[in-house]
Tab-separated table of C-alpha atoms and ligand atoms in Angstrom:
chain	number	residue	atom	x	y	z
A	1	MET	CA	1.687	-21.385	-10.656
A	2	HIS	CA	1.154	-17.743	-9.827
A	3	ALA	CA	-1.812	-16.006	-11.438
A	4	CYS	CA	0.303	-13.666	-13.536
A	5	CYS	CA	2.187	-16.612	-15.003
A	6	ARG	CA	-1.006	-18.502	-15.726
A	7	ALA	CA	-2.435	-15.493	-17.501
A	8	ASN	CA	0.534	-15.340	-19.786
A	9	LYS	CA	0.098	-17.814	-22.590
A	10	ARG	CA	3.531	-17.292	-24.087
A	11	LEU	CA	5.045	-18.018	-20.735
A	12	ALA	CA	3.075	-21.235	-20.480
A	13	THR	CA	4.572	-22.349	-23.792
A	14	PHE	CA	7.959	-21.399	-22.533
A	15	ASP	CA	7.434	-23.319	-19.316
A	16	SER	CA	7.063	-26.571	-21.153
A	17	SER	CA	10.233	-25.903	-23.111
A	18	LEU	CA	12.372	-25.388	-20.007
A	19	PRO	CA	13.845	-28.625	-18.748
A	20	SER	CA	11.290	-29.729	-16.209
A	21	ARG	CA	13.949	-30.751	-13.713
A	22	LEU	CA	15.370	-27.255	-13.709
A	23	LEU	CA	12.010	-25.706	-12.996
A	24	ASP	CA	11.277	-28.195	-10.259
A	25	CYS	CA	14.562	-27.395	-8.643
A	26	LEU	CA	14.130	-23.675	-8.932
A	27	ARG	CA	10.732	-23.976	-7.296
A	28	THR	CA	11.843	-26.159	-4.437
A	29	TRP	CA	14.086	-23.623	-2.749
A	30	VAL	CA	12.371	-24.401	0.496
A	31	SER	CA	13.478	-24.995	4.018
A	32	MET	CA	14.641	-28.438	5.017
A	33	ASP	CA	12.184	-30.261	7.165
A	34	GLY	CA	13.198	-32.709	9.821
A	35	GLY	CA	16.654	-32.869	11.376
A	36	SER	CA	18.934	-29.996	12.231
A	37	PRO	CA	20.910	-28.515	9.326
A	38	MET	CA	24.099	-29.818	10.955
A	39	GLN	CA	22.762	-33.394	11.062
A	40	THR	CA	21.708	-33.123	7.420
A	41	VAL	CA	25.175	-31.914	6.490
A	42	LEU	CA	26.992	-34.636	8.441
A	43	SER	CA	25.078	-37.365	6.640
A	44	ALA	CA	25.517	-35.806	3.177
A	45	PRO	CA	27.489	-37.431	0.337
A	46	GLY	CA	30.969	-35.943	0.262
A	47	VAL	CA	30.860	-35.459	4.037
A	48	LYS	CA	29.708	-38.770	5.521
A	49	ASP	CA	32.504	-40.762	3.854
A	50	LYS	CA	35.201	-38.468	5.344
A	51	LYS	CA	36.970	-39.135	8.567
A	52	LEU	CA	35.636	-36.206	10.546
A	53	VAL	CA	37.370	-34.663	13.512
A	54	SER	CA	35.099	-33.227	16.141
A	55	PHE	CA	35.989	-30.714	18.772
A	56	THR	CA	34.288	-28.805	21.515
A	57	ARG	CA	34.795	-25.186	22.173
A	58	ASN	CA	36.682	-24.609	25.405
A	59	ASP	CA	35.046	-22.382	27.940
A	60	ASP	CA	37.734	-19.817	27.363
A	61	ALA	CA	37.442	-20.006	23.557
A	62	THR	CA	35.772	-16.717	22.801
A	63	ASN	CA	35.242	-17.437	19.141
A	64	ASP	CA	35.555	-20.046	16.441
A	65	LYS	CA	39.086	-19.058	15.518
A	66	ASP	CA	40.287	-19.908	19.013
A	67	ALA	CA	38.485	-23.231	18.880
A	68	VAL	CA	40.035	-24.079	15.514
A	69	THR	CA	43.443	-23.060	16.842
A	70	GLY	CA	42.986	-25.526	19.682
A	71	LEU	CA	42.144	-28.237	17.175
A	72	ILE	CA	45.243	-27.406	15.121
A	73	ARG	CA	47.351	-27.776	18.282
A	74	SER	CA	45.978	-31.247	18.874
A	75	ILE	CA	46.510	-32.239	15.222
A	76	VAL	CA	50.184	-31.237	15.263
A	77	GLY	CA	50.589	-32.712	18.724
A	78	GLY	CA	49.205	-36.118	17.687
A	79	ALA	CA	46.593	-35.942	20.416
A	80	THR	CA	45.279	-39.452	19.970
A	81	PRO	CA	47.246	-42.670	19.377
A	82	SER	CA	45.216	-43.362	16.190
A	83	SER	CA	46.255	-40.092	14.595
A	84	PRO	CA	50.000	-39.507	14.443
A	85	ALA	CA	51.217	-35.930	14.722
A	86	GLN	CA	50.790	-34.042	11.436
A	87	ARG	CA	54.211	-32.959	10.177
A	88	THR	CA	53.363	-31.028	7.007
A	89	ALA	CA	51.068	-28.144	6.034
A	90	PHE	CA	47.330	-28.835	6.250
A	91	HIS	CA	43.952	-27.142	6.193
A	92	VAL	CA	41.127	-27.382	8.682
A	93	PHE	CA	37.693	-27.083	7.100
A	94	HIS	CA	35.272	-26.117	9.892
A	95	ILE	CA	31.982	-27.312	8.512
A	96	ASN	CA	29.786	-25.474	11.039
A	97	THR	CA	30.901	-22.243	9.402
A	98	VAL	CA	29.115	-23.218	6.183
A	99	VAL	CA	25.904	-24.015	8.055
A	100	ASP	CA	26.061	-20.605	9.761
A	101	LEU	CA	26.814	-18.791	6.505
A	102	PHE	CA	23.937	-20.567	4.843
A	103	SER	CA	21.465	-19.375	7.468
A	104	ALA	CA	22.845	-15.843	7.169
A	105	TRP	CA	22.319	-16.071	3.417
A	106	ARG	CA	18.724	-17.145	3.888
A	107	ARG	CA	18.100	-14.297	6.275
A	108	GLY	CA	19.604	-11.714	3.906
A	109	LEU	CA	18.385	-13.043	0.564
A	110	PRO	CA	15.550	-15.451	1.343
A	111	ASP	CA	14.272	-15.452	-2.233
A	112	VAL	CA	17.636	-15.842	-3.931
A	113	ARG	CA	18.951	-19.370	-4.241
A	114	PRO	CA	22.740	-19.626	-4.088
A	115	TYR	CA	24.488	-21.627	-6.825
A	116	TYR	CA	27.935	-22.060	-5.275
A	117	ALA	CA	30.779	-21.248	-7.703
A	118	VAL	CA	32.796	-24.469	-7.592
A	119	LYS	CA	36.039	-22.915	-8.860
A	120	CYS	CA	36.429	-21.070	-5.564
A	121	ASN	CA	37.069	-24.287	-3.637
A	122	PRO	CA	35.991	-27.707	-4.923
A	123	GLU	CA	36.572	-29.636	-1.679
A	124	PRO	CA	33.948	-32.437	-1.879
A	125	ALA	CA	32.925	-31.996	1.768
A	126	LEU	CA	32.177	-28.325	1.079
A	127	LEU	CA	30.201	-29.189	-2.068
A	128	GLY	CA	28.335	-31.948	-0.225
A	129	ALA	CA	27.484	-29.692	2.719
A	130	LEU	CA	26.160	-26.991	0.419
A	131	ALA	CA	24.157	-29.500	-1.628
A	132	ALA	CA	22.560	-30.850	1.556
A	133	LEU	CA	21.645	-27.336	2.645
A	134	GLY	CA	19.838	-26.751	-0.653
A	135	ALA	CA	22.381	-24.890	-2.780
A	136	GLY	CA	22.777	-25.283	-6.520
A	137	PHE	CA	26.132	-25.059	-8.276
A	138	ASP	CA	27.870	-22.817	-10.784
A	139	CYS	CA	30.184	-25.075	-12.794
A	140	ALA	CA	32.544	-23.873	-15.501
A	141	SER	CA	33.953	-27.121	-16.889
A	142	ARG	CA	33.313	-30.817	-17.350
A	143	ALA	CA	35.340	-31.763	-14.258
A	144	GLU	CA	33.380	-29.336	-12.076
A	145	MET	CA	30.067	-30.762	-13.320
A	146	GLU	CA	31.345	-34.296	-12.692
A	147	ALA	CA	32.397	-33.406	-9.146
A	148	VAL	CA	28.950	-32.049	-8.327
A	149	LEU	CA	26.988	-34.804	-10.082
A	150	ALA	CA	29.101	-37.438	-8.290
A	151	LEU	CA	27.533	-36.216	-5.041
A	152	GLY	CA	24.073	-37.056	-6.330
A	153	VAL	CA	23.133	-33.457	-7.125
A	154	PRO	CA	20.492	-33.423	-9.903
A	155	PRO	CA	21.723	-31.817	-13.153
A	156	GLY	CA	18.896	-29.278	-12.908
A	157	ARG	CA	20.675	-27.743	-9.932
A	158	ILE	CA	23.710	-26.831	-12.024
A	159	VAL	CA	24.219	-23.730	-14.105
A	160	TYR	CA	27.044	-24.093	-16.618
A	161	ALA	CA	28.221	-20.533	-16.064
A	162	ASN	CA	31.136	-20.302	-18.454
A	163	PRO	CA	30.177	-18.028	-21.348
A	164	CYS	CA	32.738	-19.663	-23.662
A	165	LYS	CA	32.673	-23.450	-23.509
A	166	PRO	CA	34.918	-26.032	-25.179
A	167	GLU	CA	32.779	-28.284	-27.387
A	168	PRO	CA	33.610	-31.557	-25.587
A	169	HIS	CA	32.548	-30.008	-22.276
A	170	LEU	CA	29.299	-28.783	-23.800
A	171	GLU	CA	28.626	-32.227	-25.265
A	172	TYR	CA	29.244	-33.689	-21.829
A	173	ALA	CA	26.686	-31.243	-20.354
A	174	ALA	CA	24.172	-32.357	-23.004
A	175	GLY	CA	24.706	-36.017	-22.085
A	176	ALA	CA	24.526	-35.319	-18.356
A	177	GLY	CA	21.352	-33.227	-18.572
A	178	VAL	CA	22.925	-29.930	-17.525
A	179	SER	CA	20.712	-27.625	-19.564
A	180	LEU	CA	21.197	-24.079	-18.382
A	181	ALA	CA	24.295	-22.212	-19.592
A	182	THR	CA	25.509	-18.660	-20.006
A	183	TYR	CA	26.590	-16.958	-23.253
A	184	ASP	CA	27.743	-13.551	-24.433
A	185	THR	CA	28.726	-14.036	-28.105
A	186	GLU	CA	26.929	-15.032	-31.294
A	187	ASP	CA	29.436	-17.784	-31.959
A	188	GLU	CA	28.508	-19.377	-28.651
A	189	VAL	CA	24.873	-19.554	-29.769
A	190	ALA	CA	25.919	-21.443	-32.882
A	191	LYS	CA	28.050	-23.794	-30.793
A	192	VAL	CA	25.205	-24.489	-28.367
A	193	ALA	CA	22.764	-25.077	-31.233
A	194	ARG	CA	25.256	-27.601	-32.652
A	195	CYS	CA	26.383	-29.427	-29.485
A	196	HIS	CA	23.489	-29.025	-27.037
A	197	PRO	CA	20.374	-27.785	-28.856
A	198	GLY	CA	18.098	-28.432	-25.857
A	199	CYS	CA	20.128	-26.074	-23.683
A	200	GLN	CA	18.523	-22.933	-22.274
A	201	LEU	CA	20.700	-19.855	-22.178
A	202	LEU	CA	21.318	-17.034	-19.759
A	203	LEU	CA	22.602	-13.914	-21.485
A	204	ARG	CA	25.617	-12.704	-19.536
A	205	LEU	CA	25.577	-8.925	-19.215
A	206	LYS	CA	28.385	-6.626	-18.302
A	207	ALA	CA	27.505	-4.787	-15.094
A	208	PRO	CA	27.158	-1.155	-16.274
A	209	ASP	CA	29.633	0.485	-13.890
A	210	GLY	CA	31.784	-2.591	-13.813
A	211	GLY	CA	34.843	-0.550	-14.678
A	212	VAL	CA	35.277	0.461	-11.072
A	213	SER	CA	34.778	-2.934	-9.525
A	214	GLY	CA	38.234	-4.178	-10.394
A	215	GLY	CA	38.925	-7.728	-11.465
A	216	ASP	CA	39.896	-8.738	-14.968
A	217	LEU	CA	36.607	-10.596	-15.263
A	218	MET	CA	35.042	-7.278	-16.075
A	219	ASN	CA	36.912	-7.043	-19.364
A	220	LYS	CA	36.598	-10.653	-20.286
A	221	TYR	CA	32.877	-11.375	-20.142
A	222	GLY	CA	29.494	-9.803	-20.520
A	223	ALA	CA	27.490	-8.148	-23.294
A	224	HIS	CA	27.403	-4.360	-23.563
A	225	ALA	CA	23.968	-2.760	-23.672
A	226	HIS	CA	24.062	-2.345	-27.472
A	227	GLU	CA	24.976	-6.016	-27.913
A	228	VAL	CA	21.941	-7.345	-26.036
A	229	ALA	CA	19.394	-7.189	-28.886
A	230	PRO	CA	21.721	-8.769	-31.488
A	231	LEU	CA	22.572	-11.565	-29.059
A	232	LEU	CA	18.906	-12.209	-28.286
A	233	ARG	CA	18.121	-12.259	-32.021
A	234	ALA	CA	20.951	-14.701	-32.637
A	235	ALA	CA	19.390	-17.151	-30.157
A	236	GLN	CA	15.951	-16.555	-31.638
A	237	ARG	CA	17.239	-17.316	-35.173
A	238	ALA	CA	19.047	-20.430	-33.980
A	239	GLY	CA	15.973	-21.664	-32.105
A	240	VAL	CA	17.835	-21.771	-28.803
A	241	GLY	CA	15.813	-20.661	-25.772
A	242	VAL	CA	16.959	-17.756	-23.616
A	243	ALA	CA	15.756	-18.438	-20.081
A	244	GLY	CA	17.112	-15.237	-18.577
A	245	VAL	CA	20.014	-13.011	-17.777
A	246	SER	CA	23.157	-13.277	-15.650
A	247	PHE	CA	25.950	-10.970	-14.594
A	248	HIS	CA	28.958	-11.088	-12.303
A	249	VAL	CA	29.958	-7.832	-10.677
A	250	GLY	CA	33.589	-8.760	-9.964
A	251	SER	CA	35.251	-10.812	-7.292
A	252	PRO	CA	34.911	-9.477	-4.692
A	253	VAL	CA	32.584	-6.623	-5.550
A	254	SER	CA	34.191	-3.232	-4.879
A	255	ARG	CA	31.024	-1.211	-4.264
A	256	VAL	CA	27.739	-2.941	-3.517
A	257	ASP	CA	25.988	-0.312	-5.621
A	258	VAL	CA	27.199	-2.136	-8.710
A	259	TYR	CA	24.476	-4.743	-8.095
A	260	ARG	CA	21.837	-2.030	-8.471
A	261	GLY	CA	22.964	-0.903	-11.917
A	262	ALA	CA	23.346	-4.500	-13.071
A	263	ILE	CA	19.825	-5.415	-11.949
A	264	GLN	CA	18.467	-2.392	-13.854
A	265	ALA	CA	20.352	-3.503	-16.961
A	266	ALA	CA	18.958	-7.004	-16.496
A	267	ARG	CA	15.418	-5.636	-16.448
A	268	ALA	CA	16.102	-3.767	-19.688
A	269	ALA	CA	17.186	-7.063	-21.271
A	270	PHE	CA	14.003	-8.789	-20.040
A	271	ASP	CA	11.996	-6.038	-21.741
A	272	GLN	CA	14.015	-6.289	-24.937
A	273	ALA	CA	13.260	-9.999	-25.179
A	274	VAL	CA	9.546	-9.310	-24.944
A	275	ALA	CA	9.856	-6.522	-27.527
A	276	LEU	CA	11.518	-8.995	-29.891
A	277	GLY	CA	8.574	-11.358	-29.483
A	278	MET	CA	10.580	-13.884	-27.513
A	279	PRO	CA	9.030	-15.866	-24.663
A	280	PRO	CA	9.356	-13.885	-21.435
A	281	MET	CA	12.533	-14.637	-19.516
A	282	ARG	CA	12.210	-16.101	-16.077
A	283	VAL	CA	15.648	-16.542	-14.534
A	284	LEU	CA	17.755	-13.702	-13.145
A	285	ASP	CA	21.242	-14.689	-12.008
A	286	VAL	CA	22.919	-11.970	-9.940
A	287	GLY	CA	26.330	-13.695	-9.886
A	288	GLY	CA	28.896	-13.672	-7.083
A	289	GLY	CA	31.282	-11.236	-5.424
A	290	PHE	CA	29.815	-11.498	-1.898
A	291	THR	CA	31.920	-11.482	1.242
A	292	ALA	CA	30.597	-12.752	4.554
A	293	GLY	CA	29.697	-10.432	7.415
A	294	ALA	CA	28.570	-6.823	7.310
A	295	ALA	CA	29.492	-6.547	3.605
A	296	PHE	CA	27.013	-9.313	2.830
A	297	ASP	CA	24.222	-7.632	4.767
A	298	GLU	CA	24.900	-4.436	2.852
A	299	ALA	CA	24.935	-6.198	-0.539
A	300	ALA	CA	21.770	-8.116	0.343
A	301	ALA	CA	19.946	-4.892	1.233
A	302	VAL	CA	20.959	-3.305	-2.087
A	303	ILE	CA	19.855	-6.381	-4.044
A	304	ARG	CA	16.511	-6.658	-2.248
A	305	ASP	CA	15.851	-3.000	-2.918
A	306	ALA	CA	16.935	-3.168	-6.572
A	307	LEU	CA	14.787	-6.251	-7.182
A	308	ASP	CA	11.876	-4.454	-5.629
A	309	ARG	CA	12.385	-1.436	-7.867
A	310	SER	CA	13.214	-3.152	-11.149
A	311	PHE	CA	11.421	-6.489	-10.945
A	312	ARG	CA	8.434	-5.994	-8.676
A	313	ASP	CA	5.836	-6.653	-11.403
A	314	LEU	CA	7.681	-9.742	-12.691
A	315	ARG	CA	8.816	-11.118	-9.362
A	316	PRO	CA	6.288	-13.956	-9.028
A	317	CYS	CA	7.328	-15.260	-12.450
A	318	VAL	CA	11.068	-14.752	-12.140
A	319	GLU	CA	13.411	-17.028	-10.227
A	320	VAL	CA	16.356	-15.120	-8.831
A	321	VAL	CA	19.573	-17.035	-8.237
A	322	ALA	CA	23.146	-16.050	-7.334
A	323	GLU	CA	26.601	-17.571	-7.762
A	324	PRO	CA	28.466	-16.938	-4.504
A	325	GLY	CA	31.931	-18.468	-4.244
A	326	ARG	CA	34.134	-16.775	-1.644
A	327	TYR	CA	31.124	-16.018	0.572
A	328	PHE	CA	30.850	-19.692	1.558
A	329	ALA	CA	34.516	-20.678	1.351
A	330	THR	CA	36.794	-17.954	2.741
A	331	THR	CA	36.208	-18.164	6.480
A	332	ALA	CA	35.564	-21.915	6.598
A	333	PHE	CA	39.204	-22.920	5.998
A	334	THR	CA	42.299	-22.342	8.110
A	335	LEU	CA	45.797	-23.221	6.923
A	336	ALA	CA	48.602	-24.369	9.206
A	337	ALA	CA	52.082	-24.369	7.656
A	338	ARG	CA	55.298	-25.517	9.247
A	339	VAL	CA	58.525	-23.552	9.544
A	340	ILE	CA	61.168	-25.571	7.690
A	341	GLY	CA	64.038	-23.090	7.736
A	342	ARG	CA	65.136	-19.745	9.107
A	343	ARG	CA	67.804	-17.094	8.917
A	344	ALA	CA	68.547	-14.091	11.141
A	345	ARG	CA	70.137	-11.046	9.504
A	346	GLY	CA	70.616	-8.351	12.098
A	347	ALA	CA	67.176	-7.427	13.383
A	348	ALA	CA	65.447	-9.042	10.403
A	349	ARG	CA	64.187	-12.613	10.292
A	350	GLU	CA	63.581	-14.868	7.333
A	351	TYR	CA	61.569	-18.085	7.481
A	352	TRP	CA	60.741	-20.819	4.994
A	353	ILE	CA	57.432	-22.655	5.373
A	354	ASP	CA	56.091	-25.727	3.575
A	355	ASP	CA	53.315	-23.991	1.617
A	356	GLY	CA	53.624	-20.936	-0.597
A	357	VAL	CA	52.432	-19.005	-3.620
A	358	TYR	CA	52.595	-22.096	-5.842
A	359	GLY	CA	50.396	-23.941	-3.335
A	360	SER	CA	47.413	-22.805	-1.240
A	361	LEU	CA	48.924	-19.379	-0.813
A	362	ASN	CA	48.694	-18.641	-4.543
A	363	ASN	CA	45.886	-16.296	-3.511
A	364	VAL	CA	48.626	-13.877	-2.398
A	365	LEU	CA	49.479	-13.374	-6.092
A	366	MET	CA	46.175	-14.251	-7.777
A	367	ASP	CA	43.511	-12.981	-5.375
A	368	HIS	CA	45.127	-9.961	-3.684
A	369	LYS	CA	45.208	-11.849	-0.411
A	370	ALA	CA	47.191	-10.124	2.339
A	371	PRO	CA	47.789	-12.955	4.813
A	372	ARG	CA	48.181	-12.234	8.508
A	373	PRO	CA	49.878	-15.359	9.819
A	374	ARG	CA	50.052	-15.925	13.543
A	375	PRO	CA	52.342	-18.319	15.372
A	376	LEU	CA	50.528	-21.351	16.683
A	377	ALA	CA	52.739	-21.554	19.760
A	378	SER	CA	51.682	-18.445	21.578
A	379	CYS	CA	49.286	-15.588	21.516
A	380	PRO	CA	51.334	-12.426	21.156
A	381	ARG	CA	51.909	-11.109	24.665
A	382	PRO	CA	52.172	-7.408	25.341
A	383	GLY	CA	55.826	-6.495	25.408
A	384	GLU	CA	56.925	-9.645	23.584
A	385	GLU	CA	59.690	-8.862	21.152
A	386	THR	CA	58.797	-9.150	17.465
A	387	TYR	CA	60.948	-8.897	14.339
A	388	ALA	CA	60.347	-7.686	10.802
A	389	SER	CA	60.006	-11.095	9.170
A	390	THR	CA	59.866	-12.355	5.629
A	391	VAL	CA	58.162	-15.684	5.089
A	392	PHE	CA	59.044	-17.696	1.958
A	393	GLY	CA	57.343	-20.696	0.412
A	394	PRO	CA	59.249	-23.910	-0.248
A	395	THR	CA	59.965	-23.598	-3.995
A	396	CYS	CA	63.211	-22.171	-5.370
A	397	ASP	CA	61.477	-19.243	-7.079
A	398	SER	CA	62.337	-15.959	-5.384
A	399	GLN	CA	58.750	-14.803	-6.030
A	400	ASP	CA	57.596	-17.507	-3.655
A	401	LYS	CA	57.207	-15.069	-0.797
A	402	VAL	CA	54.152	-14.968	1.465
A	403	VAL	CA	54.727	-11.863	3.617
A	404	THR	CA	57.524	-9.278	3.777
A	405	GLY	CA	58.540	-7.143	6.762
A	406	TYR	CA	55.776	-8.671	8.834
A	407	GLN	CA	56.087	-8.519	12.622
A	408	LEU	CA	56.445	-11.978	14.171
A	409	PRO	CA	57.983	-13.218	17.389
A	410	GLU	CA	61.136	-15.315	17.129
A	411	MET	CA	60.302	-18.739	15.704
A	412	SER	CA	62.215	-21.990	15.315
A	413	VAL	CA	62.271	-24.713	12.700
A	414	GLY	CA	59.349	-27.024	13.454
A	415	ASP	CA	57.083	-24.209	14.680
A	416	TRP	CA	53.760	-23.571	12.956
A	417	LEU	CA	52.150	-20.520	11.402
A	418	VAL	CA	48.352	-20.301	11.189
A	419	PHE	CA	46.593	-18.504	8.327
A	420	ASP	CA	42.911	-17.694	8.869
A	421	ASP	CA	40.269	-17.322	6.153
A	422	MET	CA	42.089	-19.398	3.569
A	423	GLY	CA	39.165	-21.107	1.833
A	424	ALA	CA	38.759	-19.006	-1.304
A	425	TYR	CA	40.857	-19.412	-4.440
A	426	SER	CA	43.580	-21.208	-2.480
A	427	THR	CA	43.674	-25.000	-2.811
A	428	SER	CA	41.664	-24.749	-6.044
A	429	ALA	CA	44.512	-23.014	-7.872
A	430	GLY	CA	47.619	-24.592	-6.362
A	431	SER	CA	50.192	-26.250	-8.622
A	432	ARG	CA	52.855	-28.958	-8.558
A	433	PHE	CA	55.640	-26.531	-9.379
A	434	ASN	CA	59.100	-27.661	-8.345
A	435	GLY	CA	57.708	-30.969	-7.133
A	436	PHE	CA	55.665	-29.459	-4.309
A	437	ASP	CA	52.256	-30.938	-5.067
A	438	SER	CA	49.623	-28.752	-3.434
A	439	SER	CA	46.947	-31.421	-3.940
A	440	GLU	CA	48.784	-33.436	-1.289
A	441	ILE	CA	48.091	-30.821	1.369
A	442	LYS	CA	45.732	-32.599	3.714
A	443	ILE	CA	42.310	-31.153	4.535
A	444	TYR	CA	40.886	-32.092	7.941
A	445	VAL	CA	37.098	-31.812	7.955
A	446	ALA	CA	36.074	-30.708	11.438
A	447	TYR	CA	32.828	-30.019	13.201
A	448	SER	CA	32.314	-28.551	16.616
A	449	SER	CA	29.579	-29.259	19.093
B	1	LIG	C1	34.193	-16.789	-10.040
B	1	LIG	C2	32.777	-16.560	-10.358
B	1	LIG	C3	31.835	-16.428	-9.335
B	1	LIG	C4	32.204	-16.422	-7.865
B	1	LIG	O1	32.772	-15.216	-7.473
B	1	LIG	P1	32.988	-14.933	-5.902
B	1	LIG	O2	33.610	-13.596	-5.835
B	1	LIG	O3	33.884	-16.001	-5.389
B	1	LIG	O4	31.642	-14.962	-5.287
B	1	LIG	C5	30.509	-16.300	-9.689
B	1	LIG	N1	30.128	-16.282	-10.983
B	1	LIG	C6	31.007	-16.388	-11.993
B	1	LIG	C7	30.519	-16.369	-13.381
B	1	LIG	C8	32.351	-16.519	-11.712
B	1	LIG	O5	33.231	-16.608	-12.722
């Protein structure tokens, strides 16, 4: 234990009241020893029981997308006698991507443990890979907790990050030993005291300039500054521990600066707890909203700086965690959908494919996704004729439209369209509308060497 924690008697009392498993887990955010991360992932629960497809990058494959495209070609071509040609829409989950994203996370935010937000994509192989790499999990319901626990993840590595929980789900968490949960209303405190009195709470704050960061989440959850003290007092009165503070800046974050204001507000809440005579808080959860690539590096720099400014004195005693969802999922999944119909009207083309906005492509409506499908058959050649094309999904709803006026070369029934970066809020929110069951869309788990 760090000296400043040891010196603090109240904190010592608090320590013993936190579920010991949780603390152990928070402290063991350490590098894996032995074995390459990829080997660890391939032998992880959720991954090892899958039939994996492996592929090598061709010499002329300049990046992962080309390599995955090659794999998709062999899947639809029935490359091996044991695997017949795939005839309906499917995803390829390229598991190396997650390993790479995880190392990028550790480089950018080495002291911030990611708790993957399961709602973004609950594919067991993704959950298992992340668990093996050392992630925790943000679960919002009983089924999400069950999915994670089924992989052997200890309950102390789960944060039940739904501020308003149905009682049966909360009782399940109590039975399963999931003992860290968010709240932002007084009624929730009473519910937790009733259904799961041993639970530790994280007070969910509204990010101060959240108004600009889009996303309806900003209106739905999070305490305003003037609500913080009453909510802390409510927990104090009910005898429910408040382990720390959480926020979620919106998905995805619009301006990385929002993290800075939210971290300042979090520090104010830490100070308020002390002023109220509560045990010092020791968990700061900076939520999700991250996108991979340069945007992540930028967000990470802002968070490191804000933590340094607002939490420097408390840092050794405060565990910082995050709840990334799309960061780990988006680029790891590629969708291939098959053209099942077409119509030419003058210079315009219309195509029907076998996945749409009621299936994986619901992110077009629900997550502002602007897909950029590309034909599997050919790379666009300079001078090749293209047509303003509309691509429909398979249901009879006229809203089931994936792109409109999008330039594509002439395609035929039986051709394939490839959609990159389809891992976030896609398969997790598909439906069975009109008898097209999106849970039947196959996911190939692939690794490259
Ligand atoms: C959805 C959600 C996340 C994940 O958001 P991303 O933008 O996918 O990172 C994190 N935390 C909470 C509380 C959420 O509801």
